[in-house]
Structure formats: structure tokens, C-alpha cells
Amino acid sequence: MELRAGGWWLLCAAAALAACARGDPASKSRSCGEVRQVYGAKGFSLSDVPQAEISGEHLRICPQGYTCCTSAMEENLANHSRAELEAALRDSSHALQASLAAQLRGFDAHFQHLLNESERALQDAFPGAFGELYAQGAGAFRDLYADLSRYYHGANLQLDDTLAEFWARLLERLFRGLHPQLLLPDDYLDCLGKQAEALRPFGDAPRELRLRATRALVAARAFVQGLGVAGDVVRKVAQVPLGPECSRAVMKLVYCAHCLGVPGARPCPDYCRNVLKGCLANQADLDAEWRNLLDSMVLITDKFWGPSGTESVISSVHLWLAEAINALQDNRDTLTAKVIQGCGNPKVNPQGPGSEGKLPRGKLALPERLPTGTLEKLVSEAKAQLRDAQDFWISLPGSLCSEKMAMSAASDDRCWNGMARGRYLPEVMGDGLANQINNPEVEVDITKPDMTIRQQIMQLKIMTNWLHSAYNGEDADFQDASDDGSGSGSGGGCPDDICGRRLSGKSSGSRTTLTYALPGLSEQGGQKTSAAALHPQPCTALLLLLLALVLLVARPRGR
């Protein structure tokens, strides 16, 4: 009786084994409905999507198990994943660009407002205080403020020369205003100009204004220019296209789980970081010079405060001009005698007025304008935002993984590791191009840095050097290297020990292969796996059952 029962068990097992040998169509015919939804939502034609899973030998990016993706779908999704990552990069960059642009507009408007208010105060007070002298010098005053504004906005002017020309022109006009009864031809005025430095007709005002205005405007101009350069670097780097190796890696990261029938599996955190650290290796190389620039910009805001600070000086230009005219009026008799002694006695103008008594001789005393607190608020906000932006380039992989790539909250057996659900074991790569030499997810040629990004690194260096000069009160010219096609900036190559290793040949086989904890996954270079490995078949269980039954029946029975 026992033998007969055992025979029945053997027949059942054999039947199951035969069914297994024939193949169970239901086990290979998983519906592709979820993939159809995802694919259609991306704007692609559903005619490309099979109704049920097919064999995946045609796949070139995703693991070659049973799949819902055809070759055309894989290519479309690869291109789409690259476009999505590029759009995510632009979005992140636009947020930083907007912050920098808002700061630039705020500071620019404030500094220009200070200059405009000073000019307005001059126009309000000078006509009544100086009468005809103001009328004589009105054009020179107007041109001075225009030149200061142009200089602040980056015009190629030498501020020392601009101020020297202003004082020479003002002296000529005001000397004529002081002596309307005299004929003063051009050669006489040239002689006057040559003696001006020794005569010091305006007292200490020209020297003080030159020193203070140069330091104040240099600091303001460099800071605002730094904001502009930082925003321009972000804009240009955001336009750098991602390479084909990155496209393949991002496709595998984002969409291969859908193709293999595990759409709910989200990318493992470290897996996502390795992919994006490889894709954004060149961008991470901006980090050092980017930090130097932002640190220099924060430092130069120290020059905005105090009696010789940017705000105080720009808002007080009219006060130095009033002091200069006061000094001229105080010294007019001594000045006239010395000019006549050095240049000769000018002729009397027969058509001029016969008296100089109509010129006012009173001094103009103007109160200093107190700070409104606007600049203090702008600087406080700018410092906070610049400090927040310091790690922008090296934080991109992590922030994009968290915000754009639907990254799993933890690295466990349920996340997508590029091959199946399972833990991701490779270590996370460092930041920058040189550290990607052993990146297991993206093939990165560290000997070929992106030239656009290298040019922007040089741009950051130049701007930082200019900020250092401005901090020391030096009026240096900013040299724009953004259009320099040489790309010879810092980081244009790589250390010999690293490049030597890279050039000595790193085949794909040298990458870490046994790095994924994949239940049932065959070890085929970490790239391809069989359908049986990705979708465990019931045949294995039946064979084990059959073996157990045979052992059970064959076991000798004790009496």
C-alpha cells in the first residue's frame, strides 16, 4: 500500500516535471500594463510596447532578462532620461541664477541710488550757495557723476585719470567764474593747469576724494561684478550637454526597473549618487574656485562700512565737491596772485563785468546722510545666500537624487541597484573628475576634461584675483576669459600617476563585478543575466520536491 501511494507521488512529480520541461507560458507572460502607462505618459506611442513580456536579448543597456521594452523603447527612454536630467540640472541652476541675479539687482540699485542722491543734493544746494560759480561748473559736475556711474558699471575707465581730468576742467571753469573781467585764452589756462598741483587750489579735497572714491567704487564694482560672473558661470555650465555614457547610466538608473517588471523599485541611494557623480564629474571640479570666489565676495563686504566705507563715500561725493569750492573761494586772492606770478598778468575783458563783488563768498555746510539700513540688510542676506551656495557643485548629485530621481529612502533589499531589487554594495566615489577612475556605473575618461567648464574655472580664478585686488584698494582691470578657446585654465589635465593608470588600459572587465546582492543572479560581468535569474521559475521547486519524494520512497522502512 505504501509503495502504491509512493508511486502516485512519483507520477504527480513526473507530470509536474514534464510541464516544467515544456515550459509554463503563464510564468513568462507577465503583463506590460504598468510599463505602457509610464511609456505613454512620456509622450511615446504605445504601439512600441508589447502586451506581455518578451525575451530581452536585444537590450543594450538594461539587463537581458524577460522585458517589456523593445530596442526602440530602450533608445527612446535613454534619450528621454538624459533630457530629464539635463532639465533637472537647468532647474537647479536657474534657482541659483535667480538668487544671484536678485542680489545683483538689489546692490546695483542701492549703489546707483546713493550716487543719484548725492548728485541731487548737489543740484539742490549748490546754485544758491555758489551762484555763478555753480553755473560755470555745472557741466563738469554732471559729467563727473556720469563717469562715476559708468566706472561703477564696469566701463574701461582709469578712475585716477578721470578724477584728474575733472579737477583740471573744474579749475578752468571756476577760475573764469572768479575773474569774469579778465581775458583768459586757452594758453593761459594751460599754464594754470600746469601749476595746479603745486597751487592746490581745492585744498585736500581732490586727494581725499580720489583715495576714498577709488576704494569705495572699486569694492562696490568688484562685488557686483562678482555676482554677475558667478551667475554667468552657473548659466554656461548648465548648458553643457551630458555625454552618451551618462545617458546609458541614467537610463539604467531610472527606467530599466520598469523594463524588467519591477516598476515599484526605487534607485538605491548610493547607486544613484555614483551615477550622478560620474555624470557630473566635470561640474564638481568647479568646487574649489567657486568657494574661493564666494569667500572673497563675503570678505569684500567689510569694505562697505565705516567713514571710508562704500556707502559713506558714494553718498558723500557732493560734500567733497562743496569742500573743494569752499577752499577755492577761501584762497582766491592768494591763488590769483600766484597764477599771475607764474603765468603773467592777463588782459582785461572789455566786454566783461567791471566788478567781482557779485560772487557769493559764503561757505556751504551740508550734513552727512545717515545710513538707512538698506545696505546692511542686503549684505546680511547676501552673506547667508552665498554661504548656502558654496557647496552647490558637489552637492548636486545628492540633491538631484533626493529631489528628482525618486531615490529610495534607504539602501536595502527592496531598492533598485541597476540589476534587480537588492542591496547596492559598491562604495560611493569621491567628487570630481579624477575620482571617477573606478566608478562602477559610468565610464569616465578622466584625461578629457570638458573645455567649457575649464574655461569657467579660469573665469572664477580671474574674478577672485580681482576681488583680492579690490579688497586692497587696487583698481585692477577684470579680464574676461570666458571666450578663450584655449581652455588652459586650472585643471586642464590630470596628475601623471592618475592619467598613467587611466591610459595604461582600464577595460570594462577591470570594474568591480561581484558587487550586487542579487538573489538568484548569475555572475556574468555584472551586466547580463538570464531570464531564470531575474524571474525564478517554479521548475526548481518541483525538482527539489521530486528529489525529496524519491528519497522518501526509497528510505527503508523499519518494522
Coordinates of C-alpha atoms in Angstrom, one line a residue:
M1 CA 0.0 0.0 0.0
E2 CA 2.8 2.4 0.9
L3 CA 4.5 1.5 -2.4
R4 CA 1.4 2.2 -4.3
A5 CA 1.0 5.6 -2.6
G6 CA 4.6 6.4 -3.3
G7 CA 4.0 5.5 -7.0
W8 CA 1.2 8.1 -7.1
W9 CA 3.5 10.7 -5.7
L10 CA 6.1 9.9 -8.3
L11 CA 3.6 10.1 -11.1
C12 CA 2.5 13.5 -9.9
A13 CA 6.0 14.8 -9.6
A14 CA 6.8 13.4 -13.1
A15 CA 3.8 15.2 -14.5
A16 CA 4.9 18.4 -12.9
L17 CA 8.4 17.9 -14.2
A18 CA 7.1 17.3 -17.7
A19 CA 5.1 20.5 -17.5
C20 CA 8.2 22.3 -16.4
A21 CA 10.2 20.8 -19.3
R22 CA 7.5 22.0 -21.8
G23 CA 7.6 25.5 -20.2
D24 CA 4.8 27.2 -18.4
P25 CA 3.7 30.1 -20.6
A26 CA 2.0 31.8 -17.8
S27 CA 5.3 32.3 -16.0
K28 CA 6.7 34.2 -18.9
S29 CA 3.7 36.3 -19.9
R30 CA 3.6 39.0 -17.2
S31 CA 1.5 41.9 -18.4
C32 CA 3.3 45.1 -19.5
G33 CA 0.4 47.3 -18.4
E34 CA 2.4 49.4 -16.0
V35 CA 5.2 50.0 -18.5
R36 CA 2.6 51.0 -21.1
Q37 CA 1.3 53.7 -18.6
V38 CA 4.8 55.0 -17.9
Y39 CA 5.8 55.0 -21.6
G40 CA 2.6 56.6 -22.8
A41 CA 2.9 59.3 -20.1
K42 CA 6.3 60.3 -21.6
G43 CA 4.6 61.0 -24.9
F44 CA 5.7 57.9 -26.8
S45 CA 3.5 55.7 -29.0
L46 CA 2.0 52.7 -27.2
S47 CA 2.4 50.7 -30.4
D48 CA 6.0 50.2 -29.4
V49 CA 5.1 48.4 -26.1
P50 CA 4.4 44.7 -26.2
Q51 CA 1.3 43.4 -24.4
A52 CA 3.4 40.9 -22.3
E53 CA 7.0 40.3 -21.5
I54 CA 9.3 39.2 -24.2
S55 CA 12.9 37.8 -24.2
G56 CA 15.4 40.6 -23.7
E57 CA 18.4 39.5 -25.8
H58 CA 18.0 42.7 -27.8
L59 CA 18.6 45.0 -24.9
R60 CA 21.9 47.0 -24.9
I61 CA 21.6 49.0 -21.6
C62 CA 19.2 47.1 -19.3
P63 CA 19.9 43.6 -18.1
Q64 CA 18.8 41.0 -20.7
G65 CA 16.0 39.2 -18.8
Y66 CA 12.4 39.0 -19.7
T67 CA 11.4 42.5 -20.5
C68 CA 8.6 44.9 -21.5
C69 CA 11.0 47.1 -23.5
T70 CA 11.9 46.8 -27.2
S71 CA 15.1 48.2 -28.7
A72 CA 13.2 51.3 -29.8
M73 CA 11.8 51.8 -26.4
E74 CA 15.2 51.4 -24.7
E75 CA 16.7 54.0 -27.1
N76 CA 13.7 56.4 -26.6
L77 CA 13.9 56.1 -22.8
A78 CA 17.6 56.6 -22.8
N79 CA 17.3 59.8 -24.7
H80 CA 14.4 60.9 -22.5
S81 CA 16.3 60.1 -19.3
R82 CA 19.2 62.3 -20.4
A83 CA 16.8 65.1 -21.3
E84 CA 15.1 64.8 -17.9
L85 CA 18.5 65.0 -16.1
E86 CA 19.6 68.0 -18.2
A87 CA 16.2 69.7 -17.4
A88 CA 16.7 68.9 -13.7
L89 CA 20.2 70.5 -13.8
R90 CA 18.8 73.6 -15.5
D91 CA 16.1 73.9 -12.9
S92 CA 18.7 73.7 -10.1
S93 CA 20.9 76.1 -11.9
H94 CA 18.0 78.5 -12.5
A95 CA 17.2 78.7 -8.8
L96 CA 20.8 79.7 -8.0
Q97 CA 21.0 82.1 -11.0
A98 CA 17.8 83.8 -9.8
S99 CA 19.2 84.2 -6.3
L100 CA 22.4 85.7 -7.7
A101 CA 20.6 88.0 -10.1
A102 CA 18.3 89.2 -7.4
Q103 CA 21.3 90.1 -5.2
L104 CA 22.9 91.9 -8.1
R105 CA 19.8 93.9 -8.8
G106 CA 19.5 94.9 -5.2
F107 CA 23.1 96.0 -4.7
D108 CA 23.2 97.7 -8.1
A109 CA 20.0 99.7 -7.4
H110 CA 21.3 100.7 -3.9
F111 CA 24.7 101.9 -5.1
Q112 CA 23.3 103.8 -8.0
H113 CA 20.7 105.3 -5.7
L114 CA 23.4 106.6 -3.4
L115 CA 25.2 108.2 -6.3
N116 CA 21.9 109.7 -7.7
E117 CA 21.1 111.1 -4.2
S118 CA 24.5 112.7 -3.9
E119 CA 24.0 114.4 -7.3
R120 CA 20.5 115.5 -6.4
A121 CA 21.8 117.1 -3.2
L122 CA 24.4 119.0 -5.2
Q123 CA 21.9 120.3 -7.6
D124 CA 19.6 121.4 -4.8
A125 CA 22.3 123.1 -2.6
F126 CA 25.0 124.4 -5.0
P127 CA 23.1 127.0 -7.1
G128 CA 22.0 129.0 -4.0
A129 CA 25.3 128.7 -2.2
F130 CA 27.7 129.3 -5.1
G131 CA 25.6 131.1 -7.7
E132 CA 27.6 131.8 -10.9
L133 CA 30.4 129.5 -9.8
Y134 CA 28.0 126.6 -9.9
A135 CA 26.7 127.6 -13.3
Q136 CA 30.3 127.6 -14.6
G137 CA 31.0 124.2 -13.2
A138 CA 27.5 122.5 -13.7
G139 CA 28.7 120.7 -16.8
A140 CA 31.8 119.3 -15.1
F141 CA 29.7 118.2 -12.1
R142 CA 27.2 116.4 -14.4
D143 CA 30.0 114.7 -16.3
L144 CA 31.7 113.6 -13.1
Y145 CA 28.7 111.8 -11.8
A146 CA 28.1 110.2 -15.2
D147 CA 31.7 109.0 -15.3
L148 CA 31.5 107.6 -11.7
S149 CA 28.3 105.7 -12.7
R150 CA 30.0 104.3 -15.8
Y151 CA 33.0 103.3 -13.9
Y152 CA 30.9 101.5 -11.3
H153 CA 29.1 99.7 -14.0
G154 CA 32.3 98.4 -15.5
A155 CA 33.4 100.9 -18.1
N156 CA 37.0 100.8 -19.0
L157 CA 38.0 104.0 -17.2
Q158 CA 41.0 104.7 -15.1
L159 CA 39.4 106.4 -12.1
D160 CA 42.6 108.4 -11.2
D161 CA 42.7 109.8 -14.7
T162 CA 39.0 110.6 -14.7
L163 CA 39.2 112.5 -11.5
A164 CA 42.4 114.4 -12.6
E165 CA 40.6 115.5 -15.8
F166 CA 37.6 116.6 -13.8
W167 CA 39.6 118.8 -11.4
A168 CA 41.6 120.3 -14.2
R169 CA 38.4 121.1 -16.1
L170 CA 36.6 122.4 -13.0
L171 CA 39.6 124.7 -12.2
E172 CA 39.5 126.3 -15.6
R173 CA 35.8 127.0 -15.4
L174 CA 35.8 128.2 -11.8
F175 CA 38.8 130.4 -12.3
R176 CA 36.9 132.1 -15.2
G177 CA 33.9 132.4 -12.9
L178 CA 36.1 134.0 -10.2
H179 CA 37.5 136.5 -12.8
P180 CA 34.8 137.3 -15.4
Q181 CA 36.5 140.7 -16.1
L182 CA 39.7 139.0 -17.4
L183 CA 40.5 137.6 -20.8
L184 CA 41.8 134.0 -20.2
P185 CA 42.8 132.4 -23.5
D186 CA 43.5 128.6 -23.8
D187 CA 47.3 129.0 -23.5
Y188 CA 46.8 130.9 -20.2
L189 CA 44.5 128.2 -18.9
D190 CA 47.1 125.6 -19.9
C191 CA 49.6 127.4 -17.8
L192 CA 47.1 127.4 -15.0
G193 CA 46.6 123.7 -15.3
K194 CA 50.4 123.0 -15.1
Q195 CA 50.7 124.9 -11.8
A196 CA 47.5 123.4 -10.3
E197 CA 49.3 120.6 -8.5
A198 CA 51.7 123.0 -6.7
L199 CA 49.0 125.6 -6.1
R200 CA 46.5 123.1 -4.6
P201 CA 43.5 125.4 -5.4
F202 CA 40.9 123.0 -3.9
G203 CA 42.9 122.1 -0.8
D204 CA 42.9 118.4 0.3
A205 CA 39.5 117.6 -1.3
P206 CA 40.9 116.2 -4.6
R207 CA 43.3 113.9 -2.9
E208 CA 40.8 112.7 -0.3
L209 CA 38.1 112.1 -2.9
R210 CA 40.5 110.2 -5.1
L211 CA 41.6 107.9 -2.3
R212 CA 38.1 107.3 -0.8
A213 CA 36.2 107.1 -4.0
T214 CA 38.7 104.7 -5.6
R215 CA 38.5 102.3 -2.7
A216 CA 34.7 102.6 -2.3
L217 CA 33.8 102.3 -6.0
V218 CA 36.4 99.5 -6.6
A219 CA 34.9 97.5 -3.8
A220 CA 31.3 98.1 -5.0
R221 CA 32.1 97.4 -8.6
A222 CA 34.1 94.2 -7.8
F223 CA 31.4 92.8 -5.6
V224 CA 28.6 93.4 -8.1
Q225 CA 30.8 92.1 -10.9
G226 CA 31.4 89.0 -8.9
L227 CA 27.7 88.4 -8.6
G228 CA 27.4 88.7 -12.3
V229 CA 30.3 86.4 -13.0
A230 CA 29.0 83.8 -10.6
G231 CA 25.6 83.8 -12.3
D232 CA 27.2 83.7 -15.7
V233 CA 29.3 80.6 -14.8
V234 CA 26.2 78.8 -13.5
R235 CA 24.3 79.6 -16.7
K236 CA 27.1 78.4 -19.0
V237 CA 27.8 75.2 -17.1
A238 CA 24.1 74.4 -17.1
Q239 CA 24.2 74.3 -20.9
V240 CA 27.0 71.7 -21.0
P241 CA 25.4 68.6 -22.6
L242 CA 25.7 65.2 -20.9
G243 CA 27.7 62.5 -22.7
P244 CA 26.4 59.1 -24.1
E245 CA 27.9 57.1 -21.2
C246 CA 26.0 59.3 -18.8
S247 CA 22.8 58.8 -20.9
R248 CA 23.2 55.0 -20.7
A249 CA 23.8 55.1 -16.9
V250 CA 20.8 57.3 -16.2
M251 CA 18.6 55.1 -18.4
K252 CA 19.6 52.1 -16.3
L253 CA 19.1 54.0 -13.1
V254 CA 15.6 55.4 -13.9
Y255 CA 13.9 53.1 -16.4
C256 CA 15.4 49.7 -16.5
A257 CA 13.5 48.7 -13.4
H258 CA 10.3 49.4 -15.4
C259 CA 11.5 47.3 -18.4
L260 CA 12.3 44.4 -16.1
G261 CA 8.9 44.4 -14.4
V262 CA 9.8 45.9 -11.1
P263 CA 8.5 49.5 -11.6
G264 CA 8.0 50.0 -7.8
A265 CA 11.7 49.6 -7.1
R266 CA 13.3 53.0 -6.5
P267 CA 17.0 53.5 -7.0
C268 CA 19.3 52.7 -4.1
P269 CA 20.8 55.9 -2.7
D270 CA 24.5 55.0 -3.2
Y271 CA 23.7 53.7 -6.7
C272 CA 22.1 57.0 -7.7
R273 CA 25.0 59.0 -6.2
N274 CA 27.6 57.0 -8.1
V275 CA 25.7 57.5 -11.4
L276 CA 25.4 61.3 -10.9
K277 CA 28.9 61.7 -9.6
G278 CA 30.1 60.2 -12.8
C279 CA 27.8 62.2 -15.0
L280 CA 28.6 65.5 -13.1
A281 CA 32.3 64.8 -12.6
N282 CA 33.5 67.9 -14.5
Q283 CA 30.9 70.2 -12.7
A284 CA 32.3 69.1 -9.4
D285 CA 35.8 70.3 -10.4
L286 CA 34.4 73.9 -10.1
D287 CA 34.1 73.5 -6.4
A288 CA 37.4 74.8 -5.2
E289 CA 37.5 78.0 -7.3
W290 CA 33.8 78.5 -6.7
R291 CA 34.3 78.5 -3.0
N292 CA 37.3 80.9 -3.3
L293 CA 35.1 83.3 -5.3
L294 CA 32.2 83.3 -2.8
D295 CA 34.6 83.6 0.2
S296 CA 36.2 86.6 -1.5
M297 CA 32.9 88.2 -2.1
V298 CA 31.8 87.8 1.5
L299 CA 35.2 89.3 2.6
I300 CA 35.0 92.4 0.5
T301 CA 31.7 93.4 2.1
D302 CA 33.8 94.5 5.0
K303 CA 34.8 97.5 2.8
F304 CA 31.2 98.7 2.7
W305 CA 31.2 100.1 6.3
G306 CA 32.7 102.9 8.3
P307 CA 33.7 106.5 7.4
S308 CA 35.7 105.4 4.5
G309 CA 33.3 102.6 3.5
T310 CA 31.5 102.3 0.2
E311 CA 28.1 103.6 1.4
S312 CA 29.5 106.6 3.3
V313 CA 31.8 107.7 0.4
I314 CA 29.4 107.3 -2.5
S315 CA 26.7 109.1 -0.7
S316 CA 29.1 112.0 0.2
V317 CA 30.7 112.9 -3.2
H318 CA 28.9 116.2 -3.2
L319 CA 30.3 117.0 0.3
W320 CA 33.9 116.7 -1.1
L321 CA 32.9 118.9 -4.0
A322 CA 31.4 121.5 -1.7
E323 CA 34.6 121.4 0.4
A324 CA 36.7 121.9 -2.8
I325 CA 34.8 125.0 -3.8
N326 CA 34.9 126.4 -0.3
A327 CA 38.7 126.0 -0.3
L328 CA 38.9 127.7 -3.7
Q329 CA 36.9 130.7 -2.5
D330 CA 38.9 131.0 0.7
N331 CA 42.2 131.0 -1.3
R332 CA 41.1 133.0 -4.3
D333 CA 43.2 136.0 -3.7
T334 CA 46.4 134.0 -2.9
L335 CA 45.6 131.7 -5.8
T336 CA 45.2 134.6 -8.3
A337 CA 48.4 136.3 -7.2
K338 CA 50.4 133.1 -7.7
V339 CA 48.8 132.4 -11.1
I340 CA 49.6 135.9 -12.2
Q341 CA 53.2 135.5 -10.9
G342 CA 53.6 132.2 -12.8
C343 CA 51.6 132.9 -16.0
G344 CA 51.6 136.6 -16.4
N345 CA 49.1 139.4 -16.0
P346 CA 46.1 138.6 -18.2
K347 CA 44.3 141.2 -20.2
V348 CA 41.1 142.8 -19.1
N349 CA 38.0 141.8 -20.9
P350 CA 36.4 145.0 -22.2
Q351 CA 33.0 143.2 -22.5
G352 CA 33.2 141.6 -19.1
P353 CA 31.6 142.9 -15.9
G354 CA 33.6 145.6 -14.1
S355 CA 33.3 144.1 -10.7
E356 CA 33.7 140.8 -8.9
G357 CA 31.6 141.7 -6.0
K358 CA 28.5 139.8 -7.1
L359 CA 30.1 136.4 -6.5
P360 CA 28.9 134.9 -3.2
R361 CA 31.7 134.2 -0.7
G362 CA 29.8 132.2 1.9
K363 CA 30.8 128.6 2.8
L364 CA 28.4 125.7 2.1
A365 CA 28.0 123.4 5.0
L366 CA 26.0 120.2 4.2
P367 CA 25.0 117.5 6.7
E368 CA 26.2 113.9 6.1
R369 CA 23.5 111.5 5.1
L370 CA 22.9 108.8 7.7
P371 CA 22.8 105.2 6.5
T372 CA 19.2 103.9 6.0
G373 CA 20.0 100.3 6.9
T374 CA 19.3 99.1 3.4
L375 CA 22.8 98.1 2.7
E376 CA 23.2 96.3 6.0
K377 CA 20.1 94.2 5.1
L378 CA 21.4 93.5 1.6
V379 CA 24.8 92.4 2.9
S380 CA 23.2 90.2 5.6
E381 CA 21.0 88.4 3.1
A382 CA 23.8 88.1 0.5
K383 CA 26.2 86.5 3.0
A384 CA 23.7 83.9 4.0
Q385 CA 22.8 83.0 0.4
L386 CA 26.5 82.9 -0.7
R387 CA 27.4 80.6 2.2
D388 CA 24.4 78.4 1.3
A389 CA 25.6 78.2 -2.3
Q390 CA 29.2 77.3 -1.5
D391 CA 28.8 73.5 -1.9
F392 CA 26.4 73.8 -4.9
W393 CA 28.5 71.9 -7.4
I394 CA 29.5 68.9 -5.1
S395 CA 26.0 68.7 -3.6
L396 CA 24.3 68.4 -7.0
P397 CA 24.4 64.6 -7.2
G398 CA 22.9 64.2 -3.7
S399 CA 20.2 66.9 -4.2
L400 CA 19.2 65.6 -7.6
C401 CA 18.9 62.0 -6.4
S402 CA 16.7 63.2 -3.5
E403 CA 14.6 65.6 -5.4
K404 CA 14.4 64.4 -9.0
M405 CA 15.3 60.7 -9.1
A406 CA 12.8 59.3 -6.7
M407 CA 15.6 57.8 -4.8
S408 CA 14.8 55.1 -2.2
A409 CA 14.9 56.3 1.4
A410 CA 17.3 53.5 2.4
S411 CA 19.7 51.0 0.8
D412 CA 18.0 47.7 1.5
D413 CA 16.9 44.6 -0.3
R414 CA 13.9 46.4 -1.9
C415 CA 15.7 49.2 -3.8
W416 CA 16.8 49.1 -7.4
N417 CA 20.6 48.5 -7.7
G418 CA 20.8 48.5 -11.5
M419 CA 20.3 44.8 -12.0
A420 CA 17.4 43.9 -9.8
R421 CA 15.9 44.5 -6.3
G422 CA 18.7 44.2 -3.8
R423 CA 21.3 46.0 -1.8
Y424 CA 23.9 48.1 -3.6
L425 CA 27.4 47.3 -2.3
P426 CA 30.0 49.4 -4.2
E427 CA 31.4 52.3 -2.4
V428 CA 30.4 55.8 -3.3
M429 CA 33.0 57.6 -5.4
G430 CA 34.6 60.9 -4.4
D431 CA 33.9 64.2 -6.1
G432 CA 35.5 65.5 -9.3
L433 CA 36.9 64.0 -12.5
A434 CA 40.0 62.3 -11.1
N435 CA 37.9 60.4 -8.5
Q436 CA 35.8 58.7 -11.2
I437 CA 38.6 56.4 -12.5
N438 CA 36.9 53.4 -10.8
N439 CA 33.3 54.5 -11.0
P440 CA 31.3 51.2 -11.4
E441 CA 28.3 52.9 -13.1
V442 CA 29.7 55.4 -15.6
E443 CA 32.7 55.1 -17.9
V444 CA 34.5 58.4 -17.4
D445 CA 37.6 59.3 -19.3
I446 CA 39.5 61.5 -16.8
T447 CA 42.0 62.5 -19.4
K448 CA 39.4 64.5 -21.3
P449 CA 38.0 67.3 -19.1
D450 CA 35.2 69.4 -20.5
M451 CA 36.7 72.6 -22.0
T452 CA 33.7 74.8 -21.4
I453 CA 33.9 74.0 -17.7
R454 CA 37.7 74.5 -17.6
Q455 CA 37.2 78.0 -19.1
Q456 CA 34.7 78.8 -16.3
I457 CA 37.2 77.6 -13.7
M458 CA 39.6 80.1 -15.2
Q459 CA 36.9 82.8 -15.1
L460 CA 36.3 82.1 -11.4
K461 CA 40.1 82.4 -10.7
I462 CA 40.4 85.7 -12.5
M463 CA 37.4 87.2 -10.7
T464 CA 38.7 86.0 -7.4
N465 CA 42.1 87.7 -8.1
W466 CA 40.3 90.9 -9.0
L467 CA 38.3 90.8 -5.7
H468 CA 41.6 90.4 -3.8
S469 CA 43.0 93.5 -5.5
A470 CA 39.8 95.4 -4.8
Y471 CA 40.0 94.4 -1.2
N472 CA 43.4 96.1 -1.1
G473 CA 42.0 99.2 -2.8
E474 CA 43.7 98.5 -6.1
D475 CA 42.0 99.4 -9.3
A476 CA 42.6 96.3 -11.5
D477 CA 41.0 95.5 -14.8
F478 CA 38.8 92.5 -15.0
Q479 CA 39.9 90.2 -17.9
D480 CA 37.1 88.1 -19.2
A481 CA 38.5 84.7 -20.2
S482 CA 35.1 83.1 -21.0
D483 CA 35.7 83.3 -24.7
D484 CA 39.2 82.0 -24.6
G485 CA 39.2 78.8 -26.6
S486 CA 42.5 77.6 -25.2
G487 CA 40.8 76.1 -22.1
S488 CA 44.2 76.3 -20.4
G489 CA 42.9 77.1 -17.0
S490 CA 43.4 75.2 -13.8
G491 CA 42.6 71.5 -14.0
G492 CA 43.2 71.3 -17.8
G493 CA 45.0 68.0 -17.2
C494 CA 45.3 65.4 -14.5
P495 CA 48.2 64.1 -12.4
D496 CA 50.6 61.7 -14.1
D497 CA 50.0 59.0 -11.6
I498 CA 46.3 59.1 -12.3
C499 CA 46.4 59.6 -16.0
G500 CA 49.1 57.0 -16.3
R501 CA 46.8 54.4 -14.7
R502 CA 43.9 55.6 -16.9
L503 CA 46.0 55.3 -20.1
S504 CA 47.5 52.0 -19.2
G505 CA 44.2 50.5 -20.0
K506 CA 41.2 50.0 -17.8
S507 CA 38.9 47.6 -19.6
S508 CA 35.3 47.1 -18.6
G509 CA 36.4 43.8 -17.1
S510 CA 38.5 45.6 -14.5
R511 CA 35.5 47.2 -12.9
T512 CA 34.1 45.7 -9.8
T513 CA 31.8 42.9 -10.9
L514 CA 30.7 40.9 -7.9
T515 CA 29.1 43.9 -6.2
Y516 CA 25.4 43.4 -6.2
A517 CA 23.5 41.3 -3.7
L518 CA 21.1 39.8 -6.1
P519 CA 19.2 36.7 -5.1
G520 CA 19.5 34.1 -7.9
L521 CA 21.6 36.4 -10.2
S522 CA 24.3 34.7 -12.2
E523 CA 27.7 36.4 -12.3
Q524 CA 28.0 37.4 -15.9
G525 CA 30.2 40.5 -15.6
G526 CA 27.6 42.3 -13.7
Q527 CA 25.9 43.3 -17.0
K528 CA 23.8 40.4 -18.3
T529 CA 21.7 37.9 -16.5
S530 CA 19.4 35.2 -17.7
A531 CA 15.6 35.1 -17.5
A532 CA 15.8 32.4 -15.0
A533 CA 17.8 34.5 -12.7
L534 CA 15.6 37.6 -12.9
H535 CA 12.3 35.6 -12.8
P536 CA 12.9 32.4 -10.7
Q537 CA 10.9 29.6 -12.4
P538 CA 8.7 27.1 -10.5
C539 CA 10.7 24.2 -12.1
T540 CA 13.4 24.5 -9.5
A541 CA 11.0 23.9 -6.7
L542 CA 9.4 21.0 -8.5
L543 CA 12.7 19.3 -9.0
L544 CA 13.5 19.7 -5.3
L545 CA 10.1 18.2 -4.5
L546 CA 10.7 15.3 -6.8
L547 CA 14.1 14.6 -5.2
A548 CA 12.5 14.6 -1.7
L549 CA 9.8 12.2 -2.8
V550 CA 12.3 9.8 -4.3
L551 CA 14.3 9.8 -1.0
L552 CA 11.1 9.3 1.0
V553 CA 10.0 6.3 -1.1
A554 CA 13.5 4.8 -1.2
R555 CA 14.0 5.0 2.5
P556 CA 14.0 1.6 4.2
R557 CA 11.0 1.1 6.5
G558 CA 11.6 -0.3 9.9
R559 CA 9.2 -2.9 11.3

